[in-house]
Short mmCIF file of C-alpha atoms in Angstrom, two decimals:
data_model
loop_
_atom_site.label_atom_id
_atom_site.label_comp_id
_atom_site.label_asym_id
_atom_site.label_seq_id
_atom_site.Cartn_x
_atom_site.Cartn_y
_atom_site.Cartn_z
CA UNK A 668 0.00 0.00 0.00
CA UNK A 669 1.37 3.39 -1.01
CA UNK A 670 0.05 6.71 0.28
CA UNK A 671 1.15 10.17 -0.82
CA UNK A 672 0.14 12.86 1.61
CA UNK A 673 0.68 16.53 2.46
CA UNK A 674 -0.42 19.83 0.93
CA UNK A 675 -0.26 19.25 -2.82
CA UNK A 676 -2.27 19.29 -6.02
CA UNK A 677 -3.29 16.07 -7.72
CA UNK A 678 -4.03 15.77 -11.44
CA UNK A 679 -6.25 12.73 -11.85
CA UNK A 680 -5.84 13.50 -15.53
CA UNK A 681 -4.87 16.80 -17.19
CA UNK A 682 -8.48 18.02 -17.14
CA UNK A 683 -9.34 17.05 -13.57
CA UNK A 684 -7.42 18.22 -10.52
CA UNK A 685 -8.05 18.11 -6.83
CA UNK A 686 -6.33 18.39 -3.48
CA UNK A 687 -5.99 15.33 -1.28
CA UNK A 688 -4.13 12.11 -0.68
CA UNK A 689 -3.50 9.38 -3.24
CA UNK A 690 -3.64 5.75 -2.14
CA UNK A 691 -2.40 2.93 -4.38
CA UNK A 692 -3.08 -0.66 -3.39
CA UNK A 693 -0.33 -2.80 -4.86
CA UNK A 694 -1.37 -5.90 -2.95
CA UNK A 695 1.32 -5.46 -0.31
CA UNK A 696 0.58 -5.23 3.40
CA UNK A 697 3.55 -2.92 3.87
CA UNK A 698 2.49 0.72 3.96
CA UNK A 699 4.80 3.24 2.27
CA UNK A 700 4.10 6.94 2.76
CA UNK A 701 5.58 9.76 0.68
CA UNK A 702 5.27 13.33 1.90
CA UNK A 703 4.61 15.40 -1.21
CA UNK A 704 3.99 18.80 0.33
CA UNK A 705 4.57 21.62 -2.14
CA UNK A 706 4.28 19.27 -5.10
CA UNK A 707 2.06 18.50 -8.06
CA UNK A 708 1.17 14.84 -8.55
CA UNK A 709 0.53 13.62 -12.09
CA UNK A 710 -0.02 10.24 -13.72
CA UNK A 711 3.15 8.56 -14.91
CA UNK A 712 4.22 9.92 -18.29
CA UNK A 713 4.02 7.67 -21.36
CA UNK A 714 6.68 8.05 -24.04
CA UNK A 715 4.79 6.92 -27.13
CA UNK A 716 7.74 6.77 -29.51
CA UNK A 717 11.36 5.96 -28.64
CA UNK A 718 14.27 4.10 -30.22
CA UNK A 719 16.16 2.89 -27.16
CA UNK A 720 19.19 1.53 -29.02
CA UNK A 721 19.95 5.07 -30.20
CA UNK A 722 20.65 6.04 -26.58
CA UNK A 723 24.14 4.66 -27.24
CA UNK A 724 24.65 6.86 -30.31
CA UNK A 725 23.99 10.48 -29.41
CA UNK A 726 25.60 13.63 -30.87
CA UNK A 727 27.35 11.66 -33.60
CA UNK A 728 29.10 13.88 -36.18
CA UNK A 729 27.08 14.22 -39.35
CA UNK A 730 23.70 13.47 -37.76
CA UNK A 731 22.30 16.93 -37.05
CA UNK A 732 20.21 18.98 -39.45
CA UNK A 733 20.90 16.70 -42.38
CA UNK A 734 18.56 15.02 -44.87
CA UNK A 735 17.30 11.64 -43.73
CA UNK A 736 19.01 10.11 -46.77
CA UNK A 737 22.33 11.12 -45.15
CA UNK A 738 21.29 10.48 -41.56
CA UNK A 739 20.22 6.86 -42.03
CA UNK A 740 23.55 5.50 -43.41
CA UNK A 741 25.54 7.47 -40.81
CA UNK A 742 23.54 5.85 -38.02
CA UNK A 743 23.74 2.42 -39.68
CA UNK A 744 27.53 2.71 -39.90
CA UNK A 745 27.70 3.51 -36.19
CA UNK A 746 25.61 0.45 -35.33
CA UNK A 747 27.84 -1.66 -37.55
CA UNK A 748 31.03 -0.47 -35.87
CA UNK A 749 29.64 -1.19 -32.41
CA UNK A 750 28.19 -4.56 -33.36
CA UNK A 751 24.80 -6.01 -32.53
CA UNK A 752 24.67 -8.20 -29.43
CA UNK A 753 22.47 -8.62 -26.35
CA UNK A 754 25.00 -6.84 -24.15
CA UNK A 755 24.86 -3.61 -26.17
CA UNK A 756 21.10 -3.76 -26.56
CA UNK A 757 20.62 -4.29 -22.85
CA UNK A 758 23.01 -1.54 -21.79
CA UNK A 759 21.54 0.98 -24.22
CA UNK A 760 18.04 0.10 -23.04
CA UNK A 761 19.07 0.39 -19.39
CA UNK A 762 20.52 3.85 -19.98
CA UNK A 763 17.41 4.94 -21.87
CA UNK A 764 15.08 3.50 -19.22
CA UNK A 765 17.00 5.09 -16.35
CA UNK A 766 16.89 8.45 -18.14
CA UNK A 767 13.16 7.98 -18.69
CA UNK A 768 12.31 7.13 -15.10
CA UNK A 769 14.42 10.03 -13.84
CA UNK A 770 12.38 12.37 -16.05
CA UNK A 771 8.97 10.97 -15.06
CA UNK A 772 8.35 8.45 -17.85
CA UNK A 773 6.91 5.22 -16.49
CA UNK A 774 6.06 3.58 -19.86
CA UNK A 775 8.26 3.54 -22.98
CA UNK A 776 7.19 2.44 -26.45
CA UNK A 777 10.44 1.28 -28.05
CA UNK A 778 10.11 1.06 -31.83
CA UNK A 779 13.11 -1.16 -32.48
CA UNK A 780 14.06 -0.95 -36.14
CA UNK A 781 17.69 -2.04 -36.33
CA UNK A 782 18.33 -5.76 -36.58
CA UNK A 783 21.58 -7.38 -37.72
CA UNK A 784 21.37 -9.14 -41.06
CA UNK A 785 21.97 -12.83 -41.42
CA UNK A 786 21.21 -13.83 -37.83
CA UNK A 787 18.79 -16.52 -36.75
CA UNK A 788 15.29 -15.93 -35.44
CA UNK A 789 16.52 -17.12 -32.02
CA UNK A 790 19.19 -14.42 -32.09
CA UNK A 791 16.57 -11.73 -32.63
CA UNK A 792 14.57 -13.10 -29.69
CA UNK A 793 17.70 -12.83 -27.52
CA UNK A 794 18.22 -9.22 -28.60
CA UNK A 795 14.63 -8.37 -27.79
CA UNK A 796 14.86 -10.14 -24.44
CA UNK A 797 17.94 -8.11 -23.48
CA UNK A 798 16.06 -4.88 -24.13
CA UNK A 799 12.98 -6.07 -22.25
CA UNK A 800 14.94 -7.35 -19.24
CA UNK A 801 16.87 -4.09 -18.93
CA UNK A 802 13.76 -1.89 -18.80
CA UNK A 803 11.74 -4.17 -16.58
CA UNK A 804 14.72 -4.70 -14.30
CA UNK A 805 14.68 -0.99 -13.49
CA UNK A 806 10.95 -1.06 -12.83
CA UNK A 807 9.69 0.62 -16.00
CA UNK A 808 6.92 -0.53 -18.29
CA UNK A 809 7.93 -1.36 -21.86
CA UNK A 810 6.05 -1.61 -25.13
CA UNK A 811 8.47 -3.47 -27.37
CA UNK A 812 7.73 -2.90 -31.05
CA UNK A 813 9.33 -5.39 -33.41
CA UNK A 814 10.05 -2.98 -36.20
CA UNK A 815 11.58 -3.39 -39.61
CA UNK A 816 13.78 -1.24 -41.81
CA UNK A 817 14.44 -2.95 -45.12
CA UNK A 818 14.29 -6.40 -43.48
CA UNK A 819 13.27 -9.41 -45.48
CA UNK A 820 9.49 -9.61 -44.97
CA UNK A 821 9.38 -13.32 -44.14
CA UNK A 822 12.32 -13.09 -41.73
CA UNK A 823 10.83 -10.06 -40.01
CA UNK A 824 7.50 -11.84 -39.58
CA UNK A 825 9.15 -15.00 -38.28
CA UNK A 826 11.11 -12.97 -35.76
CA UNK A 827 8.02 -11.08 -34.61
CA UNK A 828 6.08 -14.33 -34.26
CA UNK A 829 8.90 -15.91 -32.23
CA UNK A 830 9.19 -12.88 -29.91
CA UNK A 831 5.45 -12.86 -29.30
CA UNK A 832 5.42 -16.59 -28.63
CA UNK A 833 8.60 -16.76 -26.57
CA UNK A 834 8.62 -13.59 -24.50
CA UNK A 835 4.99 -12.78 -23.78
CA UNK A 836 3.26 -14.49 -20.87
CA UNK A 837 0.92 -17.28 -21.92
CA UNK A 838 -1.96 -15.30 -20.38
CA UNK A 839 -1.13 -12.13 -22.29
CA UNK A 840 -4.17 -10.38 -23.76
CA UNK A 841 -3.83 -8.08 -26.74
CA UNK A 842 -0.07 -8.40 -26.53
CA UNK A 843 -0.03 -7.18 -22.90
CA UNK A 844 1.32 -9.35 -20.09
CA UNK A 845 -1.00 -9.84 -17.09
CA UNK A 846 1.03 -7.49 -14.88
CA UNK A 847 1.01 -4.76 -17.55
CA UNK A 848 4.79 -4.44 -17.48
CA UNK A 849 5.34 -5.68 -21.03
CA UNK A 850 3.42 -5.14 -24.22
CA UNK A 851 4.41 -6.33 -27.68
CA UNK A 852 3.54 -4.68 -30.98
CA UNK A 853 4.81 -4.67 -34.56
CA UNK A 854 5.62 -1.95 -37.04
CA UNK A 855 7.66 -1.27 -40.17
CA UNK A 856 9.67 1.96 -40.17
CA UNK A 857 7.55 3.41 -42.96
CA UNK A 858 6.84 3.26 -46.65
CA UNK A 859 10.20 4.95 -47.28
CA UNK A 860 11.99 1.77 -46.15
CA UNK A 861 9.53 -1.14 -46.28
CA UNK A 862 7.24 -2.32 -49.02
CA UNK A 863 3.79 -3.83 -49.12
CA UNK A 864 5.05 -7.34 -48.41
CA UNK A 865 6.54 -6.30 -45.07
CA UNK A 866 3.48 -4.34 -43.99
CA UNK A 867 1.22 -7.26 -44.83
CA UNK A 868 3.49 -9.89 -43.23
CA UNK A 869 3.77 -8.00 -39.94
CA UNK A 870 0.07 -7.20 -40.11
CA UNK A 871 -0.66 -10.93 -40.24
CA UNK A 872 1.46 -11.48 -37.12
CA UNK A 873 -0.44 -8.71 -35.37
CA UNK A 874 -3.78 -10.27 -36.30
CA UNK A 875 -2.66 -13.73 -35.19
CA UNK A 876 -1.54 -12.56 -31.74
CA UNK A 877 -3.94 -9.66 -31.23
CA UNK A 878 -1.17 -7.05 -31.31
CA UNK A 879 -1.31 -3.35 -32.00
CA UNK A 880 0.52 -1.92 -35.01
CA UNK A 881 2.73 1.14 -35.26
CA UNK A 882 4.57 2.91 -38.07
CA UNK A 883 5.99 6.28 -39.10
CA UNK A 884 4.66 8.45 -41.90
CA UNK A 885 4.68 11.84 -43.55
CA UNK A 886 7.92 13.32 -42.48
CA UNK A 887 9.14 15.26 -45.50
CA UNK A 888 11.49 12.52 -46.69
CA UNK A 889 8.80 9.88 -46.31
CA UNK A 890 6.49 11.82 -48.60
CA UNK A 891 9.25 12.51 -51.13
CA UNK A 892 10.34 8.87 -51.36
CA UNK A 893 6.76 7.61 -51.64
CA UNK A 894 6.05 10.00 -54.50
CA UNK A 895 9.27 9.08 -56.29
CA UNK A 896 8.96 5.33 -55.79
CA UNK A 897 5.22 4.79 -56.05
CA UNK A 898 3.78 8.02 -57.40
CA UNK A 899 1.57 8.04 -54.29
CA UNK A 900 1.60 9.77 -50.92
CA UNK A 901 2.37 7.64 -47.82
CA UNK A 902 -1.15 7.59 -46.43
CA UNK A 903 -2.50 6.37 -49.76
CA UNK A 904 -0.13 3.41 -49.54
CA UNK A 905 -0.89 2.69 -45.89
CA UNK A 906 -4.59 2.66 -46.70
CA UNK A 907 -4.10 0.31 -49.64
CA UNK A 908 -1.90 -1.99 -47.54
CA UNK A 909 -4.42 -2.21 -44.69
CA UNK A 910 -2.60 0.06 -42.24
CA UNK A 911 -5.17 2.76 -41.60
CA UNK A 912 -7.26 1.21 -38.82
CA UNK A 913 -8.09 1.71 -35.13
CA UNK A 914 -5.25 -0.57 -33.98
CA UNK A 915 -2.61 1.55 -35.79
CA UNK A 916 -0.61 4.46 -34.39
CA UNK A 917 1.34 6.69 -36.79
CA UNK A 918 4.29 8.74 -35.60
CA UNK A 919 5.42 12.13 -36.97
CA UNK A 920 2.72 13.20 -39.50
CA UNK A 921 4.48 16.49 -40.19
CA UNK A 922 3.53 16.79 -43.85
CA UNK A 923 -0.23 16.16 -43.92
CA UNK A 924 -2.94 17.99 -45.81
CA UNK A 925 -6.35 18.96 -44.44
CA UNK A 926 -7.94 16.26 -46.59
CA UNK A 927 -5.54 13.66 -45.21
CA UNK A 928 -6.33 14.70 -41.64
CA UNK A 929 -10.03 14.27 -42.33
CA UNK A 930 -9.31 10.89 -43.87
CA UNK A 931 -7.26 9.75 -40.87
CA UNK A 932 -10.07 10.77 -38.54
CA UNK A 933 -12.49 8.42 -40.27
CA UNK A 934 -10.17 5.41 -39.89
CA UNK A 935 -9.75 5.52 -36.11
CA UNK A 936 -5.94 5.71 -36.15
CA UNK A 937 -4.04 7.47 -33.39
CA UNK A 938 -1.03 9.74 -33.85
CA UNK A 939 2.24 10.50 -32.09
CA UNK A 940 3.96 13.89 -32.15
CA UNK A 941 7.78 13.83 -31.93
CA UNK A 942 8.99 17.46 -32.04
CA UNK A 943 12.29 16.69 -30.30
CA UNK A 944 13.26 14.71 -33.38
CA UNK A 945 11.50 16.50 -36.21
CA UNK A 946 12.27 20.11 -35.28
CA UNK A 947 16.06 19.98 -34.80
CA UNK A 948 16.43 17.76 -37.86
CA UNK A 949 14.38 20.16 -39.97
CA UNK A 950 11.90 17.44 -40.87
CA UNK A 951 8.74 19.41 -40.07
CA UNK A 952 6.17 20.11 -37.35
CA UNK A 953 3.01 18.07 -36.96
CA UNK A 954 -0.19 20.19 -36.97
CA UNK A 955 -1.33 18.87 -33.60
CA UNK A 956 -4.19 21.35 -33.18
CA UNK A 957 -5.71 20.27 -36.49
CA UNK A 958 -5.27 16.59 -35.69
CA UNK A 959 -6.96 16.87 -32.31
CA UNK A 960 -9.72 19.12 -33.68
CA UNK A 961 -10.51 16.34 -36.14
CA UNK A 962 -10.87 13.91 -33.24
CA UNK A 963 -7.56 12.08 -33.65
CA UNK A 964 -5.96 11.16 -30.30
CA UNK A 965 -2.37 12.44 -30.25
CA UNK A 966 0.40 11.20 -27.98
CA UNK A 967 3.91 12.49 -27.46
CA UNK A 968 7.23 10.75 -28.01
CA UNK A 969 10.88 11.71 -27.86
CA UNK A 970 12.01 9.48 -30.72
CA UNK A 971 15.60 8.25 -30.35
CA UNK A 972 18.90 9.66 -29.24
CA UNK A 973 20.19 9.61 -32.80
CA UNK A 974 17.95 12.53 -33.70
CA UNK A 975 16.89 13.99 -30.34
CA UNK A 976 19.93 13.36 -28.11
CA UNK A 977 17.63 13.28 -25.08
CA UNK A 978 14.83 11.15 -23.72
CA UNK A 979 13.22 13.85 -21.56
CA UNK A 980 9.53 13.79 -22.47
CA UNK A 981 8.57 16.78 -20.32
CA UNK A 982 11.16 18.92 -22.12
CA UNK A 983 9.75 17.80 -25.44
CA UNK A 984 6.32 18.82 -24.21
CA UNK A 985 7.68 22.32 -23.71
CA UNK A 986 9.11 22.24 -27.23
CA UNK A 987 5.75 21.06 -28.57
CA UNK A 988 4.10 24.15 -27.08
CA UNK A 989 6.80 26.45 -28.44
CA UNK A 990 6.67 25.25 -32.04
CA UNK A 991 2.91 24.71 -32.22
CA UNK A 992 2.35 28.37 -33.06
CA UNK A 993 4.31 27.86 -36.29
CA UNK A 994 1.58 25.61 -37.70
CA UNK A 995 -1.56 26.72 -35.86
CA UNK A 996 -2.74 27.96 -32.47
CA UNK A 997 -0.38 27.51 -29.55
CA UNK A 998 -1.09 24.35 -27.60
CA UNK A 999 -2.01 24.91 -23.94
CA UNK A 1000 0.05 23.20 -21.26
CA UNK A 1001 -2.76 20.99 -20.01
CA UNK A 1002 -3.42 19.67 -23.50
CA UNK A 1003 0.25 18.81 -23.96
CA UNK A 1004 0.36 17.15 -20.55
CA UNK A 1005 -2.65 15.16 -21.71
CA UNK A 1006 -0.76 14.13 -24.84
CA UNK A 1007 2.08 12.66 -22.76
CA UNK A 1008 -0.31 10.77 -20.48
CA UNK A 1009 -3.76 9.75 -21.73
CA UNK A 1010 -2.99 10.61 -25.37
CA UNK A 1011 0.03 8.32 -25.53
CA UNK A 1012 -1.82 5.64 -23.59
CA UNK A 1013 -4.69 5.73 -26.08
CA UNK A 1014 -2.28 4.94 -28.91
CA UNK A 1015 -1.14 1.87 -26.99
CA UNK A 1016 -4.68 0.73 -26.31
CA UNK A 1017 -3.96 1.07 -22.58
CA UNK A 1018 -6.76 3.01 -20.84
CA UNK A 1019 -5.36 2.07 -17.43
CA UNK A 1020 -2.29 4.23 -18.09
CA UNK A 1021 -2.16 8.01 -18.08
CA UNK A 1022 -4.70 8.47 -15.27
CA UNK A 1023 -4.85 8.31 -11.49
CA UNK A 1024 -7.63 6.73 -9.50
CA UNK A 1025 -9.48 3.47 -9.09
CA UNK A 1026 -8.90 0.92 -11.82
CA UNK A 1027 -5.70 2.51 -13.11
CA UNK A 1028 -2.19 1.09 -13.17
CA UNK A 1029 -0.92 3.02 -10.16
CA UNK A 1030 1.82 4.97 -11.99
CA UNK A 1031 2.46 8.49 -10.74
CA UNK A 1032 5.03 11.26 -10.67
CA UNK A 1033 5.57 13.77 -7.89
CA UNK A 1034 6.91 17.13 -9.08
CA UNK A 1035 8.34 19.59 -6.57
CA UNK A 1036 7.11 23.07 -7.50
CA UNK A 1037 8.43 24.89 -4.44
CA UNK A 1038 11.88 25.84 -5.74
CA UNK A 1039 13.22 28.99 -7.34
CA UNK A 1040 12.52 27.69 -10.85
CA UNK A 1041 8.84 27.98 -9.99
CA UNK A 1042 9.06 31.37 -8.30
CA UNK A 1043 6.33 33.67 -9.57
CA UNK A 1044 4.46 30.89 -11.38
CA UNK A 1045 0.72 31.60 -11.31
CA UNK A 1046 -0.36 28.16 -12.53
CA UNK A 1047 1.80 25.34 -11.14
CA UNK A 1048 0.39 22.87 -13.68
CA UNK A 1049 1.39 25.04 -16.63
CA UNK A 1050 4.64 25.73 -14.80
CA UNK A 1051 5.50 22.03 -14.91
CA UNK A 1052 6.14 22.38 -18.62
CA UNK A 1053 7.07 26.04 -19.03
CA UNK A 1054 9.18 26.93 -16.03
CA UNK A 1055 11.97 24.36 -15.86
CA UNK A 1056 13.00 22.62 -19.12
CA UNK A 1057 15.19 20.00 -17.43
CA UNK A 1058 12.87 19.34 -14.52
CA UNK A 1059 13.22 16.00 -12.74
CA UNK A 1060 10.47 14.46 -10.64
CA UNK A 1061 11.00 14.17 -6.91
CA UNK A 1062 9.41 10.72 -6.78
CA UNK A 1063 8.23 8.23 -9.41
CA UNK A 1064 5.97 5.26 -8.69
CA UNK A 1065 5.22 2.39 -11.10
CA UNK A 1066 2.43 0.04 -10.13
CA UNK A 1067 2.69 1.11 -6.50
CA UNK A 1068 6.47 0.57 -6.39
CA UNK A 1069 8.70 3.56 -5.74
CA UNK A 1070 11.40 3.56 -8.43
CA UNK A 1071 12.64 7.15 -7.96
CA UNK A 1072 12.81 8.69 -4.50
CA UNK A 1073 14.12 12.16 -3.71
CA UNK A 1074 15.33 12.61 -7.29
CA UNK A 1075 17.45 9.44 -7.24
CA UNK A 1076 16.91 6.13 -9.00
CA UNK A 1077 16.04 3.44 -6.45
CA UNK A 1078 16.25 0.46 -8.77
CA UNK A 1079 19.73 1.04 -10.19
CA UNK A 1080 22.85 3.19 -10.09
CA UNK A 1081 22.72 5.69 -12.94
CA UNK A 1082 26.48 6.30 -12.83
CA UNK A 1083 27.18 2.58 -13.07
CA UNK A 1084 24.72 2.24 -15.96
CA UNK A 1085 26.43 5.10 -17.78
CA UNK A 1086 29.91 3.71 -17.14
CA UNK A 1087 29.03 0.23 -18.32
CA UNK A 1088 27.59 1.53 -21.59
CA UNK A 1089 30.71 3.65 -22.11
CA UNK A 1090 32.94 0.65 -21.54
CA UNK A 1091 30.96 -1.44 -24.00
CA UNK A 1092 31.14 1.24 -26.70
CA UNK A 1093 34.89 1.54 -26.24
CA UNK A 1094 35.50 -2.01 -27.38
CA UNK A 1095 34.51 -3.88 -30.54
CA UNK A 1096 32.78 -7.19 -29.87
CA UNK A 1097 32.90 -10.33 -31.91
CA UNK A 1098 30.82 -9.97 -35.06
CA UNK A 1099 27.16 -10.93 -34.72
#
């Protein structure tokens, strides 16, 4: 049993706030009490779009403000030099998960796109398991997305099927383990890298196991490649290939027309905004206000360290507000907070996430708003996003378990995690 008490403000969701204690029954008879006086309590944040492996490859020369056609091979070369093995995948995921928890993210959707060529299906299961074990070992929730980027369609589908069969609990429903700590999904990188055969093959795996589907679409390069290769826009292809449906979430959507937004709204898809990737790379800004006005649920994601360099979702929420005025009305803070909680959760098909109260997962963040960074702030909820770009939560709770206490990770040593990843990157492993 966990109780948070003291003079504070509680956001049950971004639209509903109250004063009072929060009690989370995690099934334990041990009572843990956190004094959260002078704080704002929010649901745990949900990062709807990450690439955890890229945590090991940040600020690489030649990866900033360049066309995607140049960025992709630069990143691929870096992966190749480091080698693909469970150790690297696990260490990169641990660093990304620790960073996430220390910035208030309790659930990460990891769209894993980079798989070594020529390895067995069992090898890909081991790589996925290393990522999953690292995140869950630190107490975070993970949505592992078996992605594809120019993979052989049949091999990608076989790998996805083996991961779903081997790593999900036998009582998993809709790709979600009974304890809610692991979810599995599938998703090609986009029409710029994968063809119809891959989309259909992974779609069949999703249908067989009841999984959600995720992809990326309508960044500028995605549109350009689709027009050059197929003479069609990306959403036309996704529709034809059966990937505009209520179980699909599409990340980015920077280059969309009003007609395409209306079309998306009729299909039931959800969207993910990733300004921390798209803005610094010059790849566009999603028209979030138009998407939400059309009734499309929109979540928020950081994307990966190869384009963002950070996994701080709250900071990206601030950026989302700042750049929104370039493509429409400025987004209010509560709406953006809703994107990184209930909006992201909707795209995962997880209504128990992104809220506080009875029947929810019991994930929460406690944000201290009594310091000088919040001096003069009239609205402490808006101040969460506006007033302190690098803000860390005081406490983070996942499923009733305290994983961050007094700004420090309880479930691991962040310095040790950082050092171990650095040591691994400094040596070249045996080829995989």
